[in-house]
Amino acid sequence: MERFGVFVMSIINTVFPFTVPSEDRKVPLKRRVELAAVFSLAELTRDKGGGLISKKPAEEILFISELHYPFWFVPWKGRTLVFDGFDLRSHTISFSILPDSNIFIQEMKGSSGKLETYSAFLSHNSSYFEKFSGEAQKLIKGLIMDKELINDIFSLLPRAKRVKNPSEKETLPLVMDYSAVKSSIEELQSFEKVLENDVKRLSQIARTLMKTTQRHISAVKLEIERTKQRSDVKISSLMSKIAKKTEKIRKIYDKKILKVSEEADLKIQALSGEDAELQAERNRLKTYIEECKSQVSAAHERRDEEQEEYWNRELKASRLRLLQIGKRLKEIEGEIKEINSMRRSEISRFKSEYASKAEEYMAEVKRLEAARDAKIRMRQKAIESLEKLTSKIIGQINRMIEARNMALREIREMGYPLRKRKIVLARMPFFLVCYTRDLKKRYVVFPPSTANTMDGVSKIKSALRPYAIRSMLQEYSLPITDLLNEFVNSIRQNSMLEDRILKICMRMNILRKRSFRRDVEKGLQELSGEGWLSSEELEALISRLNEVAR
């Protein structure tokens, strides 16, 4: 929107119609018919007095004045705002108060240099933007936000007539004059600017948080890489030394294992030789035993006792030797197994000793690796903590930004969705009637109305007899009527305002205009001609007209 001040020379003055023809009537009412209808309704509304016990005097009409209620139509963001020129209506914008961002920014700046202080800052302020600090209100004087009222006012705007030199006599005191409306618009613009600055500041805080966190995360990641590199250099150097030591003791133990294996092989070789000899001897004995048995049998058959005894002795000796050989073969087998077992045990012991010594050499490597991994885990946890805390705070900030953007959308979408290029000061006519009795005053407003035809109200006309004129004018808008009744209540409650309005109304009293009686009489006759008044009603109203308009 352009600055409000450029429109100072571009104000369009318009006047709304008092009556709008219904679909059936189509043709607007003549001025004298409007006045006649208002006079008729004012007279019908007047308390005629009477009563069975204490008769009250009749009310008298002090004045019937046509007044103009002012409305401002102001361009706003491709839409149009409506301001109440009499300042009965205003709009209060409720909004949430942000936490003090300056304190947060100062703490952030003061702690962002070192990782430890920055992490402590994030942890301490992890809920800083979780809730608003409170609620506040901004009053925009004169701004009308009642949608039904705005819609009804805008529906009259196309029927308004431009006037070059509008009369200020009928217009109510312009409480919201151009400067007041300008002030309200500037107040609205200023509030919009505050919200925009809030969004900018919150966005800047979020960006700074993200940037600072990323800077620290990058530094931590770099430190992790440096830790890995330094550790790798130390471990590589140490592994080189360990490899030499390990190779040295491996050779020693290889020699020990080789020696044990060779000694075992020699023993097994000797035993295997003995085993082979015994196996051959056993085979010979088995053959000899069979021969002995044959010789014993042959000697027995020959009855050669000496030979038989000799071969029996040979057979017995051979069998004994065979048993001895079998026993020794088993012993050899056992000894070979024992030698193998001892060899395996010794080799296993040597390997275990070698592995233990190699493990001792590797202990320092494992210590360095554990120290490296502990540092890396600690820094990775620092990164996770930074990311988690930053994400939490930025999430809170984003919710506040969304709330501010929503408030901005509401401000920018205020008013009626119709673009106007210039400011319009529209005057809405209505009639104010003042009745008096015993020094007391009673005010009745006749708001802008829809003018019906007899055909349009034929279904209910009979129910409204006498005085069908009651159904001719029907209020155009209940919200407009409510606003005018607020006006009446305001003058009842404010004696200074009442005096001011009374002076205006007495000056604008149409009962005292020279042409009033003539115009109203003609209007009454036209109403009668349309069927709104019977001849008796017409006569009574003309008689009353002559009384009040003398």
CSV table of C-alpha atoms in Angstrom, one decimal, residues 133-469:
chain,number,residue,atom,x,y,z
A,133,SER,CA,5.8,-14.0,27.6
A,134,GLY,CA,2.2,-12.9,27.8
A,135,GLU,CA,-0.7,-11.4,25.9
A,136,ALA,CA,-1.3,-7.8,24.8
A,137,GLN,CA,-3.8,-5.8,22.7
A,138,LYS,CA,-3.6,-3.2,20.1
A,139,LEU,CA,-6.6,-0.8,19.7
A,140,ILE,CA,-7.3,0.4,16.2
A,141,LYS,CA,-9.8,3.3,16.7
A,142,GLY,CA,-12.8,3.4,14.4
A,143,LEU,CA,-12.0,0.2,12.5
A,144,ILE,CA,-15.1,-1.9,11.8
A,145,MET,CA,-14.5,-5.6,11.7
A,146,ASP,CA,-18.1,-6.9,12.0
A,147,LYS,CA,-18.3,-8.9,8.7
A,148,GLU,CA,-22.1,-8.7,8.5
A,149,LEU,CA,-22.1,-4.9,9.0
A,150,ILE,CA,-19.2,-4.5,6.5
A,151,ASN,CA,-21.0,-6.7,3.9
A,152,ASP,CA,-24.3,-4.7,4.3
A,153,ILE,CA,-22.5,-1.3,4.1
A,154,PHE,CA,-20.7,-2.4,0.9
A,155,SER,CA,-24.0,-3.6,-0.6
A,156,LEU,CA,-25.2,0.0,-0.3
A,157,LEU,CA,-22.0,1.5,-1.8
A,158,PRO,CA,-22.9,0.8,-5.5
A,159,ARG,CA,-26.1,2.8,-4.9
A,160,ALA,CA,-24.3,5.8,-3.4
A,161,LYS,CA,-24.1,9.1,-5.3
A,162,ARG,CA,-21.0,11.2,-5.5
A,163,VAL,CA,-21.3,14.7,-4.2
A,164,LYS,CA,-18.8,17.5,-4.9
A,165,ASN,CA,-19.7,19.8,-2.0
A,166,PRO,CA,-21.4,17.7,0.7
A,167,SER,CA,-23.3,19.5,3.3
A,168,GLU,CA,-21.9,19.1,6.8
A,169,LYS,CA,-25.1,20.1,8.5
A,170,GLU,CA,-26.7,16.7,8.4
A,171,THR,CA,-23.5,14.8,9.1
A,172,LEU,CA,-22.9,13.6,12.7
A,173,PRO,CA,-19.8,15.1,14.3
A,174,LEU,CA,-16.9,13.5,12.5
A,175,VAL,CA,-15.1,12.1,15.5
A,176,MET,CA,-12.9,10.1,13.2
A,177,ASP,CA,-11.8,12.8,10.8
A,178,TYR,CA,-9.2,12.4,8.1
A,179,SER,CA,-6.3,12.8,10.6
A,180,ALA,CA,-7.8,10.3,13.0
A,181,VAL,CA,-8.3,7.8,10.2
A,182,LYS,CA,-4.8,8.4,9.0
A,183,SER,CA,-3.5,7.9,12.6
A,184,SER,CA,-5.4,4.5,12.8
A,185,ILE,CA,-4.0,3.4,9.5
A,186,GLU,CA,-0.5,4.4,10.6
A,187,GLU,CA,-1.0,2.6,13.8
A,188,LEU,CA,-2.0,-0.5,11.8
A,189,GLN,CA,1.0,-0.1,9.5
A,190,SER,CA,3.2,0.4,12.5
A,191,PHE,CA,1.9,-2.8,14.1
A,192,GLU,CA,2.4,-4.7,10.8
A,193,LYS,CA,6.0,-3.4,10.8
A,194,VAL,CA,6.5,-4.6,14.4
A,195,LEU,CA,5.2,-8.1,13.4
A,196,GLU,CA,7.4,-8.1,10.3
A,197,ASN,CA,10.4,-7.1,12.4
A,198,ASP,CA,9.6,-9.9,14.8
A,199,VAL,CA,9.6,-12.4,12.0
A,200,LYS,CA,12.9,-11.0,10.7
A,201,ARG,CA,14.5,-11.0,14.1
A,202,LEU,CA,13.3,-14.6,14.9
A,203,SER,CA,14.4,-15.8,11.5
A,204,GLN,CA,17.8,-14.1,12.0
A,205,ILE,CA,18.1,-15.8,15.4
A,206,ALA,CA,17.3,-19.2,13.9
A,207,ARG,CA,19.8,-18.6,11.1
A,208,THR,CA,22.5,-17.5,13.6
A,209,LEU,CA,21.8,-20.5,15.8
A,210,MET,CA,22.1,-22.9,12.8
A,211,LYS,CA,25.2,-21.2,11.6
A,212,THR,CA,26.9,-21.2,15.0
A,213,THR,CA,25.9,-24.8,15.6
A,214,GLN,CA,27.3,-25.8,12.2
A,215,ARG,CA,30.5,-24.0,12.9
A,216,HIS,CA,31.0,-25.9,16.2
A,217,ILE,CA,30.0,-29.2,14.6
A,218,SER,CA,32.5,-28.7,11.8
A,219,ALA,CA,35.2,-27.9,14.4
A,220,VAL,CA,34.3,-31.0,16.3
A,221,LYS,CA,34.3,-33.1,13.2
A,222,LEU,CA,37.7,-31.7,12.3
A,223,GLU,CA,38.9,-32.5,15.8
A,224,ILE,CA,37.6,-36.1,15.4
A,225,GLU,CA,39.6,-36.4,12.1
A,226,ARG,CA,42.7,-35.0,13.8
A,227,THR,CA,42.3,-37.4,16.7
A,228,LYS,CA,42.0,-40.3,14.3
A,229,GLN,CA,45.1,-39.1,12.4
A,230,ARG,CA,47.2,-38.6,15.5
A,231,SER,CA,46.1,-41.9,16.9
A,232,ASP,CA,46.8,-43.7,13.6
A,233,VAL,CA,50.3,-42.3,13.5
A,234,LYS,CA,51.1,-43.4,17.0
A,235,ILE,CA,49.5,-46.8,16.5
A,236,SER,CA,51.3,-47.3,13.1
A,237,SER,CA,54.7,-46.5,14.7
A,238,LEU,CA,53.9,-48.7,17.7
A,239,MET,CA,52.8,-51.6,15.4
A,240,SER,CA,56.0,-51.3,13.5
A,241,LYS,CA,58.0,-51.8,16.7
A,242,ILE,CA,55.6,-54.6,17.8
A,243,ALA,CA,56.0,-56.4,14.5
A,244,LYS,CA,59.8,-56.5,15.0
A,245,LYS,CA,59.5,-57.8,18.5
A,246,THR,CA,56.8,-60.3,17.5
A,247,GLU,CA,58.9,-61.5,14.6
A,248,LYS,CA,61.9,-62.0,16.9
A,249,ILE,CA,60.0,-64.1,19.5
A,250,ARG,CA,58.2,-65.9,16.8
A,251,LYS,CA,61.5,-67.2,15.5
A,252,ILE,CA,62.6,-68.2,19.0
A,253,TYR,CA,59.4,-70.2,19.5
A,254,ASP,CA,59.5,-71.6,16.0
A,255,LYS,CA,62.9,-73.1,16.9
A,256,LYS,CA,61.6,-74.4,20.2
A,257,ILE,CA,58.7,-76.0,18.4
A,258,LEU,CA,61.0,-77.5,15.7
A,259,LYS,CA,63.3,-78.9,18.4
A,260,VAL,CA,60.5,-80.6,20.3
A,261,SER,CA,59.1,-81.9,17.0
A,262,GLU,CA,62.5,-83.3,16.0
A,263,GLU,CA,63.2,-84.9,19.4
A,264,ALA,CA,59.7,-86.5,19.3
A,265,ASP,CA,60.3,-87.7,15.7
A,266,LEU,CA,63.6,-89.3,16.7
A,267,LYS,CA,62.0,-91.2,19.6
A,268,ILE,CA,59.1,-92.2,17.5
A,269,GLN,CA,61.5,-93.3,14.7
A,270,ALA,CA,63.4,-95.5,17.2
A,271,LEU,CA,60.2,-97.0,18.5
A,272,SER,CA,58.9,-97.5,15.0
A,273,GLY,CA,62.1,-99.5,14.2
A,274,GLU,CA,61.7,-101.7,17.2
A,275,ASP,CA,58.1,-102.1,16.3
A,276,ALA,CA,58.9,-103.3,12.8
A,277,GLU,CA,61.5,-105.8,14.1
A,278,LEU,CA,59.0,-107.2,16.6
A,279,GLN,CA,56.3,-107.4,13.9
A,280,ALA,CA,58.7,-109.4,11.7
A,281,GLU,CA,59.7,-111.6,14.6
A,282,ARG,CA,56.1,-112.2,15.5
A,283,ASN,CA,55.3,-113.3,12.0
A,284,ARG,CA,58.2,-115.8,12.1
A,285,LEU,CA,57.1,-117.1,15.4
A,286,LYS,CA,53.6,-117.7,14.2
A,287,THR,CA,55.1,-119.7,11.3
A,288,TYR,CA,57.5,-121.6,13.6
A,289,ILE,CA,54.7,-122.3,16.1
A,290,GLU,CA,52.7,-124.0,13.3
A,291,GLU,CA,55.8,-126.0,12.4
A,292,CYS,CA,56.3,-127.0,16.1
A,293,LYS,CA,52.7,-128.2,16.2
A,294,SER,CA,53.3,-130.3,13.1
A,295,GLN,CA,56.5,-131.8,14.4
A,296,VAL,CA,54.8,-132.6,17.8
A,297,SER,CA,52.1,-134.4,15.9
A,298,ALA,CA,54.5,-136.3,13.7
A,299,ALA,CA,56.7,-137.4,16.6
A,300,HIS,CA,53.6,-138.5,18.5
A,301,GLU,CA,52.6,-140.6,15.6
A,302,ARG,CA,56.0,-142.2,15.4
A,303,ARG,CA,56.0,-142.7,19.1
A,304,ASP,CA,59.3,-140.7,19.3
A,305,GLU,CA,59.0,-139.4,22.8
A,306,GLU,CA,62.3,-137.6,22.8
A,307,GLN,CA,61.4,-135.6,19.6
A,308,GLU,CA,57.9,-135.0,20.8
A,309,GLU,CA,59.2,-133.5,24.1
A,310,TYR,CA,61.7,-131.4,22.2
A,311,TRP,CA,59.1,-129.8,19.9
A,312,ASN,CA,56.7,-129.3,22.8
A,313,ARG,CA,59.5,-127.3,24.6
A,314,GLU,CA,60.0,-125.3,21.4
A,315,LEU,CA,56.3,-124.7,21.0
A,316,LYS,CA,56.0,-123.5,24.6
A,317,ALA,CA,59.0,-121.2,24.3
A,318,SER,CA,57.7,-119.7,21.0
A,319,ARG,CA,54.3,-119.0,22.4
A,320,LEU,CA,55.8,-117.3,25.5
A,321,ARG,CA,58.0,-115.2,23.2
A,322,LEU,CA,54.9,-114.3,21.1
A,323,LEU,CA,53.1,-113.0,24.2
A,324,GLN,CA,56.1,-111.0,25.1
A,325,ILE,CA,56.3,-109.5,21.6
A,326,GLY,CA,52.5,-108.6,21.7
A,327,LYS,CA,53.0,-106.9,25.1
A,328,ARG,CA,55.9,-104.9,23.8
A,329,LEU,CA,54.1,-103.8,20.7
A,330,LYS,CA,51.3,-102.4,22.8
A,331,GLU,CA,53.9,-100.6,25.0
A,332,ILE,CA,55.5,-99.1,21.9
A,333,GLU,CA,52.1,-98.0,20.6
A,334,GLY,CA,51.4,-96.3,24.0
A,335,GLU,CA,54.8,-94.7,24.0
A,336,ILE,CA,54.4,-93.3,20.5
A,337,LYS,CA,51.0,-91.8,21.5
A,338,GLU,CA,52.5,-90.3,24.7
A,339,ILE,CA,55.3,-88.8,22.7
A,340,ASN,CA,52.9,-87.3,20.2
A,341,SER,CA,50.7,-86.0,23.0
A,342,MET,CA,53.7,-84.4,24.8
A,343,ARG,CA,54.8,-82.9,21.5
A,344,ARG,CA,51.4,-81.4,20.9
A,345,SER,CA,51.2,-80.1,24.5
A,346,GLU,CA,54.7,-78.6,24.2
A,347,ILE,CA,53.8,-77.0,20.9
A,348,SER,CA,50.5,-75.7,22.3
A,349,ARG,CA,52.4,-74.3,25.3
A,350,PHE,CA,54.9,-72.6,23.1
A,351,LYS,CA,52.2,-71.1,20.9
A,352,SER,CA,50.3,-69.9,24.0
A,353,GLU,CA,53.4,-68.3,25.4
A,354,TYR,CA,54.0,-66.7,22.0
A,355,ALA,CA,50.4,-65.4,21.8
A,356,SER,CA,50.6,-64.1,25.4
A,357,LYS,CA,53.8,-62.2,24.7
A,358,ALA,CA,52.3,-60.8,21.4
A,359,GLU,CA,49.2,-59.8,23.4
A,360,GLU,CA,51.4,-58.0,25.9
A,361,TYR,CA,53.0,-56.1,23.0
A,362,MET,CA,49.5,-55.2,21.6
A,363,ALA,CA,48.1,-54.0,25.0
A,364,GLU,CA,49.5,-50.5,24.4
A,365,VAL,CA,47.9,-50.5,20.9
A,366,LYS,CA,44.5,-51.4,22.4
A,367,ARG,CA,44.9,-48.7,25.1
A,368,LEU,CA,45.6,-46.1,22.4
A,369,GLU,CA,42.6,-47.3,20.3
A,370,ALA,CA,40.4,-47.2,23.4
A,371,ALA,CA,41.5,-43.7,24.3
A,372,ARG,CA,40.9,-42.6,20.6
A,373,ASP,CA,37.5,-44.2,20.5
A,374,ALA,CA,36.5,-42.7,23.8
A,375,LYS,CA,37.4,-39.2,22.6
A,376,ILE,CA,35.5,-39.7,19.3
A,377,ARG,CA,32.4,-41.0,21.2
A,378,MET,CA,32.6,-37.9,23.5
A,379,ARG,CA,32.8,-35.6,20.5
A,380,GLN,CA,30.1,-37.4,18.6
A,381,LYS,CA,27.8,-37.1,21.7
A,382,ALA,CA,28.7,-33.3,21.7
A,383,ILE,CA,27.6,-33.1,18.0
A,384,GLU,CA,24.3,-35.0,18.8
A,385,SER,CA,23.6,-32.7,21.8
A,386,LEU,CA,24.3,-29.6,19.7
A,387,GLU,CA,22.0,-30.8,16.9
A,388,LYS,CA,19.2,-31.9,19.3
A,389,LEU,CA,19.2,-28.7,21.3
A,390,THR,CA,19.5,-26.4,18.3
A,391,SER,CA,16.7,-28.3,16.5
A,392,LYS,CA,14.5,-28.0,19.6
A,393,ILE,CA,15.1,-24.2,19.9
A,394,ILE,CA,14.7,-23.6,16.2
A,395,GLY,CA,11.4,-25.6,16.3
A,396,GLN,CA,10.1,-23.3,19.0
A,397,ILE,CA,11.2,-20.2,17.0
A,398,ASN,CA,9.5,-21.5,13.9
A,399,ARG,CA,6.2,-22.0,15.8
A,400,MET,CA,6.5,-18.3,16.9
A,401,ILE,CA,7.3,-17.2,13.4
A,402,GLU,CA,4.2,-19.1,12.1
A,403,ALA,CA,2.1,-17.4,14.8
A,404,ARG,CA,3.5,-14.0,13.7
A,405,ASN,CA,2.9,-14.8,10.0
A,406,MET,CA,-0.6,-15.8,10.8
A,407,ALA,CA,-1.2,-12.5,12.6
A,408,LEU,CA,0.3,-10.7,9.6
A,409,ARG,CA,-2.0,-12.6,7.2
A,410,GLU,CA,-5.0,-11.5,9.4
A,411,ILE,CA,-3.9,-7.9,9.3
A,412,ARG,CA,-3.2,-8.0,5.5
A,413,GLU,CA,-6.6,-9.6,4.9
A,414,MET,CA,-8.6,-7.2,7.0
A,415,GLY,CA,-11.5,-5.4,5.4
A,416,TYR,CA,-13.6,-6.1,2.4
A,417,PRO,CA,-12.2,-8.0,-0.6
A,418,LEU,CA,-12.6,-5.0,-3.0
A,419,ARG,CA,-9.8,-2.8,-4.2
A,420,LYS,CA,-10.4,0.9,-4.1
A,421,ARG,CA,-7.9,3.4,-5.4
A,422,LYS,CA,-9.1,6.4,-3.4
A,423,ILE,CA,-10.4,7.2,0.0
A,424,VAL,CA,-14.2,7.5,0.2
A,425,LEU,CA,-16.1,9.3,2.9
A,426,ALA,CA,-19.6,8.0,2.7
A,427,ARG,CA,-22.6,9.4,4.5
A,428,MET,CA,-25.5,7.1,5.4
A,429,PRO,CA,-28.8,8.9,6.0
A,430,PHE,CA,-31.2,8.0,8.8
A,431,PHE,CA,-33.9,9.8,10.7
A,432,LEU,CA,-33.8,10.5,14.4
A,433,VAL,CA,-37.1,11.3,16.1
A,434,CYS,CA,-37.3,12.8,19.6
A,435,TYR,CA,-40.4,12.5,21.6
A,436,THR,CA,-41.0,14.5,24.8
A,437,ARG,CA,-43.3,14.1,27.8
A,438,ASP,CA,-43.0,15.7,31.2
A,439,LEU,CA,-39.5,17.0,30.3
A,440,LYS,CA,-38.3,13.5,29.4
A,441,LYS,CA,-37.0,12.6,26.0
A,442,ARG,CA,-37.3,9.4,24.0
A,443,TYR,CA,-35.3,8.8,20.8
A,444,VAL,CA,-36.2,6.5,18.0
A,445,VAL,CA,-34.1,5.9,14.8
A,446,PHE,CA,-35.5,5.0,11.4
A,447,PRO,CA,-32.6,3.3,9.7
A,448,PRO,CA,-32.0,2.8,5.9
A,449,SER,CA,-34.8,0.7,4.7
A,450,THR,CA,-36.1,-1.4,1.8
A,451,ALA,CA,-39.2,0.1,0.2
A,452,ASN,CA,-41.8,-2.6,-0.5
A,453,THR,CA,-44.9,-2.6,-2.8
A,454,MET,CA,-48.4,-3.6,-1.8
A,455,ASP,CA,-48.1,-6.7,-3.9
A,456,GLY,CA,-44.9,-7.7,-2.1
A,457,VAL,CA,-46.6,-7.6,1.3
A,458,SER,CA,-50.1,-8.7,0.2
A,459,LYS,CA,-49.8,-11.9,2.2
A,460,ILE,CA,-49.3,-10.1,5.5
A,461,LYS,CA,-51.1,-6.8,4.7
A,462,SER,CA,-54.4,-7.8,6.2
A,463,ALA,CA,-52.7,-8.8,9.4
A,464,LEU,CA,-51.2,-5.4,9.7
A,465,ARG,CA,-54.4,-3.4,9.4
A,466,PRO,CA,-54.9,-0.7,10.5
A,467,TYR,CA,-52.0,1.3,9.0
A,468,ALA,CA,-50.5,-1.1,6.5
A,469,ILE,CA,-47.8,1.6,6.1
